[in-house]
Tab-separated table of C-alpha atoms in Angstrom:
chain	number	residue	atom	x	y	z
A	2	MET	CA	29.363	70.194	49.627
A	3	ASP	CA	25.965	71.902	49.439
A	4	GLU	CA	24.422	73.396	46.304
A	5	SER	CA	25.580	76.942	47.073
A	6	GLY	CA	29.138	75.711	47.534
A	7	ILE	CA	29.061	73.872	44.209
A	8	LYS	CA	27.738	76.946	42.436
A	9	GLY	CA	30.441	79.057	44.051
A	10	LEU	CA	33.129	76.627	42.907
A	11	GLU	CA	31.724	76.568	39.377
A	12	SER	CA	31.675	80.360	39.323
A	13	SER	CA	35.273	80.509	40.560
A	14	ASN	CA	36.413	78.029	37.911
A	15	SER	CA	34.547	79.965	35.239
A	16	ASP	CA	36.174	83.244	36.305
A	17	ALA	CA	39.606	81.608	36.238
A	18	GLU	CA	39.006	80.290	32.728
A	19	ILE	CA	37.899	83.724	31.553
A	20	ARG	CA	41.040	85.323	32.997
A	21	GLU	CA	43.241	82.676	31.387
A	22	SER	CA	41.606	83.027	27.982
A	23	SER	CA	41.918	86.825	28.082
A	24	SER	CA	45.515	86.974	29.340
A	25	VAL	CA	48.419	87.664	26.997
A	26	ALA	CA	51.534	85.487	26.769
A	27	ARG	CA	54.874	86.872	25.588
A	28	ILE	CA	57.329	84.569	23.840
A	29	CYS	CA	60.718	85.001	22.167
A	30	VAL	CA	61.308	83.597	18.682
A	31	GLU	CA	64.626	83.305	16.856
A	32	GLY	CA	65.867	81.505	13.771
A	33	TYR	CA	64.308	83.498	10.940
A	34	ASN	CA	66.448	85.107	8.238
A	35	PRO	CA	67.234	88.691	9.396
A	36	LEU	CA	67.757	89.762	5.775
A	37	LEU	CA	64.079	89.271	4.991
A	38	ARG	CA	61.622	92.140	4.934
A	39	ALA	CA	60.102	92.979	8.306
A	40	TYR	CA	56.648	92.610	6.749
A	41	ASP	CA	57.366	89.020	5.702
A	42	VAL	CA	58.793	88.052	9.096
A	43	HIS	CA	55.814	89.659	10.825
A	44	LEU	CA	53.304	87.890	8.580
A	45	GLY	CA	55.087	84.539	8.808
A	46	LEU	CA	55.150	84.605	12.613
A	47	ARG	CA	51.513	85.656	12.802
A	48	GLU	CA	50.548	82.733	10.570
A	49	LEU	CA	52.664	80.255	12.531
A	50	PHE	CA	51.323	81.158	15.967
A	51	ALA	CA	47.705	81.683	14.898
A	52	SER	CA	46.997	78.121	16.043
A	53	CYS	CA	48.038	79.085	19.592
A	54	GLY	CA	45.594	81.929	20.101
A	55	GLU	CA	44.995	85.507	19.030
A	56	VAL	CA	48.319	86.945	17.812
A	57	ILE	CA	48.151	90.584	18.852
A	58	HIS	CA	51.660	91.885	18.314
A	59	VAL	CA	54.976	90.889	16.725
A	60	TYR	CA	57.785	93.121	17.985
A	61	ILE	CA	61.183	93.127	16.276
A	62	PRO	CA	63.545	95.105	18.550
A	63	GLY	CA	65.216	98.032	16.822
A	64	TYR	CA	63.125	97.838	13.665
A	65	VAL	CA	62.373	101.207	12.073
A	66	PRO	CA	60.388	101.395	8.803
A	67	ASN	CA	62.595	102.384	5.839
A	68	LEU	CA	65.735	102.339	8.001
A	69	SER	CA	66.297	98.661	8.879
A	70	PRO	CA	67.810	96.680	5.977
A	71	VAL	CA	68.912	93.997	8.460
A	72	LEU	CA	66.610	92.887	11.280
A	73	ASN	CA	67.559	91.717	14.737
A	74	ARG	CA	67.753	87.942	14.956
A	75	PHE	CA	64.825	87.538	17.331
A	76	ALA	CA	61.310	88.855	17.803
A	77	LEU	CA	58.837	88.940	20.670
A	78	VAL	CA	55.364	87.616	19.920
A	79	TYR	CA	52.312	88.434	22.057
A	80	ILE	CA	49.435	85.935	22.014
A	81	ARG	CA	46.093	86.048	23.816
A	82	GLY	CA	44.349	82.793	24.628
A	83	LYS	CA	44.022	79.815	26.919
A	84	ARG	CA	47.364	77.995	27.297
A	85	ALA	CA	48.829	80.171	24.533
A	86	GLU	CA	52.385	79.941	25.867
A	87	LYS	CA	52.258	76.154	26.208
A	88	LYS	CA	50.955	75.781	22.667
A	89	ALA	CA	53.586	78.169	21.283
A	90	LEU	CA	56.479	76.342	22.950
A	91	LYS	CA	55.434	73.138	21.186
A	92	LEU	CA	56.233	74.865	17.882
A	93	SER	CA	59.914	75.252	18.778
A	94	GLY	CA	61.996	73.433	16.175
A	95	VAL	CA	59.312	73.572	13.521
A	96	HIS	CA	60.631	73.862	9.974
A	97	MET	CA	58.942	76.749	8.256
A	98	GLY	CA	58.323	77.502	4.631
A	99	GLY	CA	56.242	80.326	3.279
A	100	HIS	CA	57.276	83.855	4.110
A	101	ILE	CA	60.286	83.130	6.333
A	102	GLY	CA	61.411	79.590	5.537
A	103	PRO	CA	62.642	77.029	5.020
A	104	LEU	CA	64.285	77.133	8.447
A	105	SER	CA	63.897	75.973	12.024
A	106	LEU	CA	62.676	78.371	14.688
A	107	VAL	CA	63.502	78.365	18.400
A	108	VAL	CA	60.684	79.430	20.723
A	109	LYS	CA	61.312	80.449	24.342
A	110	ALA	CA	58.990	81.562	27.118
A	111	TYR	CA	59.472	85.196	28.140
A	112	PRO	CA	56.767	86.154	30.681
A	113	PHE	CA	56.136	89.834	31.353
A	114	GLN	CA	57.547	89.508	34.871
A	115	ALA	CA	60.799	87.934	33.609
A	116	LYS	CA	63.917	90.040	34.170
A	117	TYR	CA	66.367	87.925	32.180
A	118	LEU	CA	66.175	86.303	28.744
A	119	GLY	CA	69.841	85.682	27.957
A	120	PRO	CA	72.997	87.827	27.653
A	121	ASP	CA	72.768	88.349	23.899
A	122	PHE	CA	69.030	88.980	23.965
A	123	ASP	CA	69.205	91.343	26.933
A	124	ARG	CA	72.019	93.313	25.311
A	125	ILE	CA	69.960	93.839	22.147
A	126	LEU	CA	66.838	94.764	24.104
A	127	ALA	CA	68.785	97.267	26.200
A	128	ALA	CA	70.438	98.806	23.125
A	129	THR	CA	67.183	99.249	21.218
A	130	ARG	CA	64.568	99.985	23.889
A	131	ASP	CA	65.180	103.743	24.249
A	132	ALA	CA	64.714	104.309	20.518
A	133	ASP	CA	61.770	101.898	20.389
A	134	ASN	CA	60.101	103.883	23.152
A	135	GLU	CA	60.225	107.018	21.003
A	136	GLY	CA	58.380	105.545	18.045
A	137	GLN	CA	54.635	105.737	17.484
A	138	ARG	CA	52.576	102.547	17.734
A	139	SER	CA	49.013	102.051	16.493
A	140	MET	CA	46.805	99.733	18.552
A	141	GLY	CA	43.365	98.404	17.664
A	142	VAL	CA	40.963	98.523	20.618
A	143	THR	CA	37.585	96.831	20.988
A	144	GLY	CA	35.074	95.840	23.680
A	145	PHE	CA	33.281	99.163	24.284
A	146	ASP	CA	29.572	100.002	23.984
A	147	THR	CA	29.048	101.216	20.410
A	148	SER	CA	25.884	103.113	21.336
A	149	LEU	CA	27.859	105.606	23.420
A	150	PRO	CA	28.724	109.053	22.024
A	151	LYS	CA	31.957	109.159	20.022
A	152	CYS	CA	33.471	111.805	22.290
A	153	VAL	CA	32.745	109.694	25.390
A	154	VAL	CA	34.452	106.644	23.880
A	155	GLU	CA	37.516	108.611	22.816
A	156	THR	CA	37.827	110.435	26.145
A	157	THR	CA	37.387	107.278	28.226
A	158	LEU	CA	39.873	105.278	26.163
A	159	LEU	CA	42.368	108.129	26.385
A	160	LYS	CA	42.103	108.182	30.170
A	161	HIS	CA	42.268	104.386	30.403
A	162	PHE	CA	45.367	103.871	28.268
A	163	SER	CA	47.139	106.920	29.682
A	164	LYS	CA	47.822	104.687	32.690
A	165	CYS	CA	50.288	102.856	30.444
A	166	GLY	CA	52.224	105.786	29.010
A	167	ARG	CA	51.911	108.570	26.498
A	168	VAL	CA	48.779	108.404	24.351
A	169	LEU	CA	48.964	110.603	21.256
A	170	GLU	CA	45.401	110.217	19.985
A	171	ILE	CA	42.294	108.026	20.150
A	172	CYS	CA	40.092	107.671	17.077
A	173	ALA	CA	36.614	106.135	17.138
A	174	PHE	CA	34.544	105.929	13.960
A	175	TYR	CA	30.878	106.051	13.029
A	176	ASP	CA	29.403	102.971	11.393
A	177	ASP	CA	26.251	104.910	10.614
A	178	GLU	CA	26.408	108.717	10.547
A	179	GLU	CA	22.639	109.040	10.808
A	180	SER	CA	22.139	106.835	13.868
A	181	LYS	CA	25.555	107.755	15.319
A	182	THR	CA	26.312	104.091	15.975
A	183	LEU	CA	30.032	103.450	16.282
A	184	VAL	CA	32.211	100.844	14.640
A	185	PRO	CA	33.145	98.336	17.397
A	186	LYS	CA	36.846	99.035	16.909
A	187	ALA	CA	38.863	102.158	17.672
A	188	ILE	CA	42.506	103.079	17.128
A	189	ALA	CA	44.850	104.221	19.880
A	190	TYR	CA	48.054	105.958	18.813
A	191	VAL	CA	50.609	105.625	21.589
A	192	CYS	CA	54.289	106.314	22.068
A	193	GLY	CA	56.687	103.462	22.680
A	194	GLN	CA	56.972	99.707	23.103
A	195	ASP	CA	56.776	99.953	26.899
A	196	THR	CA	53.375	101.616	26.566
A	197	VAL	CA	52.196	98.813	24.277
A	198	GLU	CA	53.329	96.102	26.703
A	199	LYS	CA	51.550	97.750	29.617
A	200	ALA	CA	48.395	98.157	27.533
A	201	LEU	CA	48.422	94.449	26.663
A	202	GLN	CA	48.463	93.611	30.371
A	203	LEU	CA	45.793	96.134	31.303
A	204	GLY	CA	42.442	94.710	32.360
A	205	GLY	CA	39.025	96.093	31.531
A	206	CYS	CA	37.842	99.507	32.633
A	207	ASP	CA	35.492	100.091	35.586
A	208	VAL	CA	33.421	102.609	33.599
A	209	ALA	CA	30.035	101.301	32.432
A	210	GLY	CA	30.192	100.300	28.782
A	211	PHE	CA	33.961	99.760	28.875
A	212	GLU	CA	34.288	96.713	31.131
A	213	ASN	CA	35.582	94.482	28.349
A	214	ILE	CA	37.887	96.811	26.445
A	215	HIS	CA	41.173	95.334	25.292
A	216	VAL	CA	43.842	95.663	22.613
A	217	TYR	CA	43.218	93.150	19.834
A	218	LEU	CA	45.979	94.222	17.425
A	219	VAL	CA	49.183	96.242	17.231
A	220	VAL	CA	49.812	97.363	13.654
A	221	GLY	CA	52.882	95.743	12.116
A	222	PRO	CA	55.454	96.798	9.496
A	223	PRO	CA	54.253	98.271	6.190
A	224	LYS	CA	54.081	95.962	3.191
A	225	ARG	CA	56.149	98.332	1.082
A	226	GLU	CA	59.081	100.352	2.327
A	227	ALA	CA	62.101	101.964	0.707
A	228	VAL	CA	64.900	100.645	2.904
A	229	THR	CA	68.089	102.662	2.619
A	230	GLY	CA	71.602	102.039	3.804
């Protein structure tokens, strides 16, 4: 193979590694105590899977702040990183302490393209998804050029994430009012879990200054809530 061929192969391998490291894996986790606070379950799962990659989102189907005294018995966890799913599956059977232990968790792969998880899981997902698609979600977004005007960033992000579903509002913030330099993170308020899942799979934007934009966090349950019922 000549030098140009070697360079082409190296470039191809590099591109593949970049795609793998930036892709998001979805897994299903069960075994935590559903009587615990959603905040504690969320925090415990984030801490557990932090070793697998960047934990972006922990979704507990049917959970509504202040209205869910008992949680569903499983959650979906979304992790960005190289071999994130493989690393997460190795944690199945781990005995946890801390926020949601001591107990043993079961971790299953649940790729975005999967149509079936299991009869009990699918029934719960089907029963809760309509309501979960009505609720507001707050997503942290980064990867844009902070020297751009605030209105340009907000307008471009709105257009970009509108491909995924209903976007309620985009908020960018000044780091320095005088220089008009932006904070490198913005907030996207969107409607529904389906919109969030599509946004997590969305690649960068083809607009200059937005090529690397991505969701780095979906805001979880509040630390304090007055659960009724």
